[in-house]
Tab-separated table of C-alpha atoms in Angstrom:
chain	number	residue	atom	x	y	z
A	779	MET	CA	-20.661	1.205	22.738
A	780	GLU	CA	-17.457	-0.935	23.383
A	781	ASN	CA	-19.504	-3.984	23.273
A	782	THR	CA	-20.810	-3.090	19.879
A	783	ASN	CA	-17.230	-2.633	18.632
A	784	GLU	CA	-16.180	-6.002	19.944
A	785	LEU	CA	-19.352	-7.590	18.111
A	786	HIS	CA	-18.389	-5.940	14.819
A	787	LYS	CA	-14.793	-7.271	15.364
A	788	ASP	CA	-15.746	-10.691	15.976
A	789	LEU	CA	-18.149	-10.809	13.123
A	790	SER	CA	-15.663	-9.276	10.727
A	791	LEU	CA	-12.949	-11.702	11.645
A	792	GLN	CA	-15.297	-14.675	11.481
A	793	SER	CA	-16.453	-13.755	8.049
A	794	LEU	CA	-12.933	-13.768	6.793
A	795	THR	CA	-11.539	-16.886	8.466
A	796	LEU	CA	-14.340	-19.153	9.496
A	797	CYS	CA	-17.294	-18.705	7.056
A	798	LEU	CA	-15.284	-18.818	3.839
A	799	ASP	CA	-13.752	-21.926	2.154
A	800	PRO	CA	-10.095	-22.021	0.815
A	801	ASP	CA	-11.215	-21.034	-2.791
A	802	GLN	CA	-13.416	-18.214	-1.446
A	803	ILE	CA	-10.565	-16.975	0.632
A	804	ARG	CA	-8.206	-17.158	-2.335
A	805	GLN	CA	-10.697	-15.220	-4.456
A	806	LEU	CA	-10.933	-12.418	-1.702
A	807	LEU	CA	-7.132	-12.077	-1.328
A	808	ALA	CA	-7.020	-11.740	-5.179
A	809	THR	CA	-8.795	-8.407	-4.877
A	810	ILE	CA	-5.819	-6.888	-3.083
A	811	ASP	CA	-2.908	-5.462	-5.156
A	812	PHE	CA	0.613	-5.463	-3.514
A	813	ARG	CA	1.436	-2.422	-5.548
A	814	GLU	CA	-0.976	-0.225	-3.549
A	815	ASN	CA	1.153	1.794	-1.346
A	816	ASP	CA	-0.689	0.895	1.884
A	817	VAL	CA	-0.623	-2.878	1.108
A	818	PHE	CA	3.027	-2.658	0.160
A	819	ARG	CA	3.995	-0.953	3.330
A	820	HIS	CA	2.006	-3.244	5.398
A	821	THR	CA	3.666	-6.248	3.790
A	822	PHE	CA	7.389	-5.053	3.877
A	823	GLY	CA	7.429	-2.271	6.260
A	824	SER	CA	5.765	-3.606	9.512
A	825	GLU	CA	7.737	-4.479	12.615
A	826	ASP	CA	6.050	-7.776	13.174
A	827	GLU	CA	7.988	-11.148	12.740
A	828	ILE	CA	6.361	-12.094	9.366
A	829	SER	CA	7.296	-8.853	7.600
A	830	LYS	CA	10.794	-8.997	8.959
A	831	LYS	CA	11.329	-12.612	7.571
A	832	ILE	CA	9.852	-11.449	4.104
A	833	ARG	CA	12.263	-8.353	4.145
A	834	ILE	CA	15.309	-10.493	4.961
A	835	ALA	CA	14.472	-13.226	2.541
A	836	TYR	CA	13.848	-10.808	-0.335
A	837	LEU	CA	16.686	-8.319	0.149
A	838	SER	CA	19.230	-11.075	0.908
A	839	ASP	CA	18.358	-12.896	-2.392
A	840	LEU	CA	18.184	-9.523	-4.325
A	841	PHE	CA	21.656	-8.318	-3.162
A	842	LEU	CA	23.160	-11.964	-3.000
A	843	CYS	CA	24.189	-11.411	0.561
A	844	ARG	CA	23.002	-12.936	4.060
A	845	LEU	CA	21.122	-10.213	6.070
A	846	VAL	CA	20.406	-10.937	9.556
A	847	ARG	CA	18.609	-8.000	10.859
A	848	THR	CA	16.474	-5.291	9.424
A	849	SER	CA	14.351	-2.512	10.823
A	850	THR	CA	12.266	0.313	9.346
A	851	MET	CA	13.415	4.092	9.639
A	852	ASN	CA	11.654	7.250	9.610
A	853	THR	CA	10.280	7.801	6.040
A	854	GLU	CA	9.680	11.478	6.325
A	855	PRO	CA	12.917	13.529	7.089
A	856	VAL	CA	12.541	16.815	8.990
A	857	LYS	CA	13.069	20.003	6.819
A	858	SER	CA	16.017	21.969	7.775
A	859	HIS	CA	14.598	25.209	6.288
A	860	ARG	CA	11.408	26.667	5.073
A	861	GLY	CA	12.083	26.489	1.363
A	862	GLU	CA	13.355	22.822	1.447
A	863	LYS	CA	11.439	20.385	-0.791
A	864	GLY	CA	9.764	17.653	1.475
A	865	VAL	CA	10.448	14.015	0.973
A	866	ARG	CA	8.392	11.039	1.793
A	867	PHE	CA	10.095	7.594	1.104
A	868	ASP	CA	7.768	4.682	0.543
A	869	LEU	CA	10.052	2.373	2.856
A	870	LEU	CA	13.347	3.178	4.346
A	871	ILE	CA	15.146	-0.014	5.860
A	872	LYS	CA	18.258	-0.296	7.984
A	873	ALA	CA	19.908	-3.676	7.260
A	874	GLU	CA	22.844	-5.658	8.740
A	875	ASP	CA	24.483	-8.611	7.168
A	876	ASP	CA	26.337	-11.593	8.835
A	877	GLN	CA	29.580	-9.737	8.693
A	878	GLY	CA	28.299	-6.894	10.665
A	879	ASN	CA	27.990	-4.558	7.711
A	880	ILE	CA	25.329	-1.841	7.790
A	881	MET	CA	23.308	-0.575	4.891
A	882	VAL	CA	20.291	1.664	4.219
A	883	ILE	CA	17.849	0.397	1.720
A	884	ASN	CA	15.104	2.538	0.132
A	885	LEU	CA	12.268	0.579	-1.484
A	886	GLU	CA	10.084	2.751	-3.768
A	887	MET	CA	6.754	1.326	-5.370
A	888	GLN	CA	5.930	3.274	-8.603
A	889	ASN	CA	2.750	1.647	-9.555
A	890	TYR	CA	1.805	4.040	-12.540
A	891	GLN	CA	3.166	4.813	-16.008
A	892	MET	CA	6.587	6.110	-15.797
A	893	SER	CA	7.404	9.772	-16.533
A	894	ASP	CA	10.759	11.340	-17.510
A	895	SER	CA	11.007	13.016	-14.107
A	896	LEU	CA	10.895	9.757	-11.968
A	897	ALA	CA	14.630	9.112	-12.675
A	898	ILE	CA	15.636	12.442	-11.409
A	899	ARG	CA	13.356	12.111	-8.271
A	900	SER	CA	15.162	8.613	-7.850
A	901	GLN	CA	18.577	10.312	-7.594
A	902	GLY	CA	17.191	13.047	-5.464
A	903	TYR	CA	15.986	10.542	-2.952
A	904	LEU	CA	19.242	8.698	-3.032
A	905	SER	CA	21.110	11.868	-2.390
A	906	ARG	CA	18.917	12.846	0.458
A	907	ILE	CA	19.509	9.611	2.179
A	908	VAL	CA	23.268	9.970	1.921
A	909	ALA	CA	23.052	13.654	3.065
A	910	ASP	CA	20.992	12.844	6.182
A	911	GLN	CA	23.829	10.481	7.420
A	912	LEU	CA	26.367	13.349	7.375
A	913	CYS	CA	26.864	15.713	10.417
A	914	VAL	CA	28.598	18.921	10.879
A	915	GLY	CA	32.217	18.323	11.959
A	916	ASP	CA	32.271	14.515	11.070
A	917	PRO	CA	34.198	13.162	8.143
A	918	TYR	CA	32.368	12.224	4.959
A	919	GLU	CA	31.447	8.631	6.244
A	920	PHE	CA	28.064	7.010	5.560
A	921	ASN	CA	26.593	3.573	5.366
A	922	PRO	CA	26.050	2.176	1.687
A	923	VAL	CA	22.682	3.172	0.331
A	924	ILE	CA	20.822	0.930	-2.190
A	925	GLN	CA	17.611	2.161	-3.715
A	926	VAL	CA	15.226	-0.353	-5.204
A	927	MET	CA	12.676	1.222	-7.733
A	928	LEU	CA	9.815	-1.285	-8.272
A	929	THR	CA	7.813	-0.388	-11.471
A	930	ASN	CA	5.869	-2.074	-14.059
A	931	HIS	CA	8.186	-0.993	-16.826
A	932	VAL	CA	10.734	1.711	-17.980
A	933	PRO	CA	9.897	2.976	-21.369
A	934	GLN	CA	13.585	4.238	-21.970
A	935	ILE	CA	14.842	0.505	-21.528
A	936	GLN	CA	14.805	-1.941	-24.336
A	937	LYS	CA	12.281	-4.917	-24.078
A	938	ASN	CA	14.998	-7.604	-24.346
A	939	ASP	CA	17.301	-6.168	-21.747
A	940	GLY	CA	15.810	-8.265	-18.868
A	941	TYR	CA	13.845	-7.091	-15.973
A	942	LEU	CA	16.620	-5.963	-13.372
A	943	HIS	CA	18.970	-3.106	-14.180
A	944	ASP	CA	21.720	-2.212	-11.856
A	945	TYR	CA	23.156	1.478	-11.885
A	946	ARG	CA	26.290	2.451	-9.965
A	947	TYR	CA	29.051	5.152	-10.002
A	948	THR	CA	31.480	3.594	-12.511
A	949	LYS	CA	34.462	4.518	-14.848
A	950	GLU	CA	32.656	5.306	-18.147
A	951	GLU	CA	35.300	3.473	-20.395
A	952	LYS	CA	35.463	0.147	-18.606
A	953	ALA	CA	32.566	0.345	-16.281
A	954	VAL	CA	35.017	-0.064	-13.440
A	955	PRO	CA	33.304	0.908	-9.923
A	956	LEU	CA	34.388	4.049	-8.180
A	957	PRO	CA	36.678	3.346	-5.351
A	958	ASP	CA	34.700	2.721	-2.104
A	959	GLU	CA	31.553	3.088	-3.920
A	960	ARG	CA	28.504	3.125	-1.723
A	961	CYS	CA	25.651	4.203	-3.879
A	962	ARG	CA	23.589	2.088	-6.055
A	963	ILE	CA	20.178	1.911	-7.626
A	964	LEU	CA	18.182	-1.174	-8.866
A	965	TRP	CA	15.445	-0.795	-11.302
A	966	VAL	CA	12.841	-3.754	-11.378
A	967	GLU	CA	10.614	-3.910	-14.497
A	968	MET	CA	7.972	-6.262	-13.090
A	969	ASP	CA	6.041	-6.514	-16.472
A	970	LYS	CA	8.866	-8.521	-17.831
A	971	LEU	CA	8.559	-11.158	-15.060
A	972	GLU	CA	6.110	-12.987	-17.372
A	973	ALA	CA	9.087	-14.425	-19.042
A	974	LEU	CA	9.768	-16.446	-15.862
A	975	GLU	CA	6.739	-18.667	-16.839
A	976	LYS	CA	8.868	-20.454	-19.381
A	977	LYS	CA	10.642	-22.299	-16.727
A	978	PRO	CA	9.216	-24.371	-13.617
A	979	VAL	CA	8.692	-22.207	-10.438
A	980	GLU	CA	11.243	-24.423	-8.557
A	981	GLU	CA	14.141	-22.551	-10.768
A	982	TRP	CA	12.999	-19.214	-9.955
A	983	ARG	CA	14.938	-17.199	-7.253
A	984	ILE	CA	13.276	-16.122	-4.193
A	985	SER	CA	13.247	-12.467	-5.129
A	986	GLU	CA	11.793	-13.381	-8.653
A	987	LYS	CA	8.962	-15.263	-6.869
A	988	ILE	CA	8.437	-12.200	-4.653
A	989	HIS	CA	8.418	-9.759	-7.549
A	990	TYR	CA	6.006	-12.050	-9.496
A	991	MET	CA	3.716	-12.033	-6.438
A	992	ILE	CA	3.738	-8.209	-6.098
A	993	ARG	CA	3.032	-7.737	-9.676
A	994	PHE	CA	0.539	-10.449	-10.558
A	995	SER	CA	-1.108	-11.753	-7.422
A	996	HIS	CA	-4.211	-9.761	-8.218
A	997	VAL	CA	-4.369	-10.732	-12.012
A	998	ALA	CA	-7.068	-13.423	-12.531
A	999	GLU	CA	-5.096	-15.090	-15.408
A	1000	LYS	CA	-2.322	-15.665	-13.045
A	1001	GLN	CA	-4.021	-17.336	-10.116
A	1002	LYS	CA	-2.882	-20.682	-11.083
A	1003	ILE	CA	0.757	-19.677	-10.827
A	1004	ILE	CA	0.160	-17.798	-7.653
A	1005	GLN	CA	-1.423	-20.794	-6.146
A	1006	GLU	CA	1.486	-23.020	-7.199
A	1007	LEU	CA	4.014	-20.506	-5.557
A	1008	SER	CA	1.934	-20.216	-2.454
A	1009	GLU	CA	1.840	-24.052	-2.011
A	1010	LYS	CA	5.582	-24.380	-2.660
A	1011	GLU	CA	7.140	-21.348	-1.005
A	1012	GLU	CA	6.961	-20.422	2.629
A	1013	ILE	CA	7.699	-16.725	1.930
A	1014	ILE	CA	4.899	-16.494	-0.533
A	1015	GLN	CA	2.573	-18.083	1.990
A	1016	MET	CA	3.645	-15.293	4.397
A	1017	MET	CA	3.026	-12.656	1.853
A	1018	GLU	CA	-0.603	-14.096	1.582
A	1019	GLU	CA	-0.752	-14.049	5.317
A	1020	LYS	CA	0.037	-10.411	5.343
A	1021	LYS	CA	-2.684	-9.882	2.700
A	1022	MET	CA	-5.301	-11.598	5.056
A	1023	ASP	CA	-3.958	-9.452	7.896
A	1024	PHE	CA	-4.527	-6.197	5.707
A	1025	LEU	CA	-8.062	-7.390	4.805
A	1026	ARG	CA	-8.844	-8.077	8.502
A	1027	ASP	CA	-7.615	-4.618	9.594
A	1028	THR	CA	-9.458	-2.910	6.689
A	1029	ASN	CA	-12.825	-4.795	7.642
A	1030	LEU	CA	-12.420	-4.121	11.203
A	1031	ALA	CA	-11.732	-0.406	10.461
A	1032	LEU	CA	-14.924	-0.381	8.377
A	1033	ALA	CA	-16.766	-2.202	11.269
A	1034	ARG	CA	-15.528	0.254	13.728
A	1035	MET	CA	-16.356	3.268	11.565
A	1036	ARG	CA	-19.951	1.967	11.164
A	1037	ALA	CA	-20.308	1.607	14.888
A	1038	LYS	CA	-18.945	5.112	15.462
A	1039	PHE	CA	-21.748	6.355	13.224
A	1040	ASP	CA	-24.215	4.675	15.371
A	1041	GLU	CA	-22.650	5.938	18.513
A	1042	ARG	CA	-22.754	9.527	17.008
A	1043	ASP	CA	-26.475	9.055	16.127
A	1044	GLU	CA	-27.213	7.979	19.589
A	1045	GLN	CA	-24.985	11.029	21.094
A	1046	VAL	CA	-26.878	13.512	18.708
A	1047	VAL	CA	-30.316	12.271	19.879
A	1048	TYR	CA	-29.200	12.588	23.487
A	1049	GLU	CA	-27.850	16.251	23.043
A	1050	LYS	CA	-30.822	17.321	21.141
A	1051	GLY	CA	-32.797	16.282	24.246
A	1052	ILE	CA	-30.702	18.248	26.807
A	1053	ALA	CA	-29.477	21.252	24.907
A	1054	LYS	CA	-30.731	22.651	21.695
A	1055	GLY	CA	-28.534	24.852	19.468
A	1056	LYS	CA	-25.207	25.269	21.434
A	1057	MET	CA	-24.560	21.613	22.016
A	1058	ILE	CA	-25.701	20.619	18.636
A	1059	GLY	CA	-23.507	22.981	16.964
A	1060	LYS	CA	-20.428	21.846	19.017
A	1061	GLU	CA	-21.353	18.214	17.777
A	1062	GLU	CA	-21.547	19.081	14.106
A	1063	GLY	CA	-18.466	20.949	14.286
A	1064	LEU	CA	-16.612	17.830	15.660
A	1065	LEU	CA	-18.290	15.694	12.974
A	1066	GLU	CA	-17.181	18.035	10.098
A	1067	GLY	CA	-13.629	17.661	11.602
A	1068	LYS	CA	-13.769	13.871	11.319
A	1069	LEU	CA	-15.379	13.681	7.842
A	1070	GLU	CA	-12.143	13.861	5.827
A	1071	GLY	CA	-10.745	11.003	7.804
A	1072	GLN	CA	-13.926	8.802	7.075
A	1073	LYS	CA	-13.796	9.739	3.591
A	1074	MET	CA	-10.281	8.503	3.248
A	1075	LEU	CA	-11.150	5.260	4.891
A	1076	VAL	CA	-14.016	4.738	2.483
A	1077	LYS	CA	-11.581	5.101	-0.408
A	1078	LEU	CA	-9.246	2.766	1.024
A	1079	VAL	CA	-11.781	0.052	1.295
A	1080	LEU	CA	-13.048	0.631	-2.243
A	1081	ARG	CA	-9.493	0.476	-3.672
A	1082	GLN	CA	-9.167	-3.147	-2.499
A	1083	ARG	CA	-12.092	-3.992	-5.113
A	1084	MET	CA	-11.701	-1.515	-7.878
A	1085	VAL	CA	-9.566	1.175	-9.228
A	1086	LEU	CA	-10.819	4.491	-8.144
A	1087	ASN	CA	-10.777	7.162	-10.875
A	1088	GLU	CA	-10.490	10.986	-10.380
A	1089	TRP	CA	-14.164	11.342	-10.863
A	1090	GLU	CA	-14.994	8.822	-8.334
A	1091	GLU	CA	-12.706	10.127	-5.765
A	1092	LYS	CA	-14.156	13.620	-6.298
A	1093	GLN	CA	-17.751	12.096	-5.827
A	1094	ILE	CA	-16.603	10.842	-2.403
A	1095	ASP	CA	-14.847	14.049	-1.454
A	1096	GLU	CA	-18.114	15.944	-2.152
A	1097	LEU	CA	-20.450	13.833	0.018
A	1098	ASP	CA	-22.026	15.338	3.070
A	1099	GLY	CA	-22.101	13.325	6.365
A	1100	GLU	CA	-25.596	11.852	5.791
A	1101	THR	CA	-24.854	10.653	2.194
A	1102	LEU	CA	-21.632	9.382	3.318
A	1103	LEU	CA	-23.341	7.330	6.043
A	1104	ASP	CA	-25.676	5.960	3.522
A	1105	LEU	CA	-22.882	4.943	1.276
A	1106	ILE	CA	-21.109	3.176	3.974
A	1107	GLN	CA	-24.047	1.112	4.927
A	1108	SER	CA	-23.978	-0.079	1.344
A	1109	LEU	CA	-20.235	-0.575	0.744
A	1110	ASP	CA	-20.617	-4.428	0.624
A	1111	ALA	CA	-22.595	-3.836	-2.564
A	1112	ILE	CA	-19.929	-2.032	-4.301
A	1113	GLN	CA	-17.391	-4.202	-6.258
A	1114	SER	CA	-17.046	-2.217	-9.481
A	1115	SER	CA	-17.183	1.172	-11.019
A	1116	GLU	CA	-20.706	0.439	-12.218
A	1117	ASP	CA	-21.831	-0.385	-8.756
A	1118	PHE	CA	-20.264	2.752	-7.385
A	1119	GLN	CA	-21.999	4.956	-9.810
A	1120	ARG	CA	-25.301	3.331	-9.212
A	1121	GLN	CA	-25.095	3.705	-5.376
A	1122	ILE	CA	-23.921	7.344	-5.603
A	1123	HIS	CA	-26.595	8.263	-7.824
A	1124	ASP	CA	-29.132	6.561	-5.775
A	1125	LYS	CA	-27.867	7.982	-2.417
A	1126	VAL	CA	-27.662	11.502	-3.657
A	1127	ASN	CA	-30.915	11.503	-5.365
A	1128	GLN	CA	-32.586	9.819	-2.185
A	1129	ASN	CA	-31.154	12.496	0.018
A	1130	VAL	CA	-32.174	15.390	-2.295
A	1131	HIS	CA	-35.761	14.067	-2.415
A	1132	MET	CA	-35.878	13.724	1.385
A	1133	LYS	CA	-34.630	17.320	1.931
A	1134	GLN	CA	-37.003	18.541	-0.813
A	1135	THR	CA	-39.870	16.583	0.999
A	1136	VAL	CA	-39.100	18.267	4.343
A	1137	LEU	CA	-38.936	21.766	2.719
A	1138	ASN	CA	-42.452	21.242	1.118
A	1139	ARG	CA	-44.074	20.387	4.376
C-alpha cells in the first residue's frame, strides 16, 4: 500500500506544479481564502523559514520596529481548575526585536460578522496571556503583550476613521499612556483597505500589502491588483507560496485518504475470507472511529472551493461510510453549492436504491 500512497503523492504534486500553466495556477490559488483559520495558521504560524520571514516582515512594519526572531507558542493554555473557561488562541507568537526586547503577540482572525461580545472576548484573551506569565512568589513582571484583531469591519467604528485602531491603557483626559504600559490591542478593519487602491501599490506599507492580500486574495475582482502585488513584492510571493504549499498538503491528504479507503476495502475482503463475524465486527468498529476525521477532511477540502453552510455540513456529518466513500470519489466534480447538493442527492439515492434492491432479492 505504500507504493499506492507514493503514486497518489506524485500525481497530486505533478497536477499542481507541472500540468498547469501560470494562469491556471493563479486561478487555483484564488480559491483559497487566507481568512480561513487553517490557511491563516499555515501561513503565519508554521515554523518553516517562509512563515518566519512573513511574520517578521509583517509584524515589524505593523509595530514600526525591527524584529529579528519569532517563534510560535502553545495556543491552548492548560486549565488550572475544573470550572475554568478554556481558551484557544488563533496564533500566539514570541518575538524579539533588535534591542533584545521580548514581546508576546496574539493574532486573532475573526472572519465573520462582528458581535458585541467579541470586544469582551478580546480583552479576556489579553488578560489570560498576561496572567499566564505570572508565577506565585515572583514580582508582577511580564513581557509586553500586543493583540492584533483582524476582522472585516467593526460596526461600532465610524466608516471614515481609517482601518487601523490602536487601543491602550491611557489617562482619559489627555490620552497619556499609563506608566510602563505593556498591553495593547490593534483592531484591523480589512474591508476599508479598498481605499488603498487610490494610490500606486509602491506607496503601500508592507503591512498594508499583507492585509490586502489576506482580505482580497480570493476575490475575483481584485486579481489584477493581487497579481501586481505578487510581481513586485517578495513577501507577497511568499504568501502565495504558502497557499500552494497548503493546496499541496490538502490534495495530498485527500489522495492518501482515497488510498486508505482502497486499503480498507482490501483488508475487509481479506478478513471476510478468514474470519466471519468477530473480525469483521472489529474492523467495522475501527472504521466507525475514523469516520469523524474523514468527514472533517472532506469539509476542509470543500471549504477551499466554496462556503459550506450549516445544512451542507450537516449533510456530511450524517453520511455513512459507504456514501462518504462515494462522495470522496466525486470530490473533484464539486466546485459549488449546486454541485454539492447534486452529488449528495445522487449518492444518497443511489445507496438507498442499492440497499432496497438487496433487501428485495
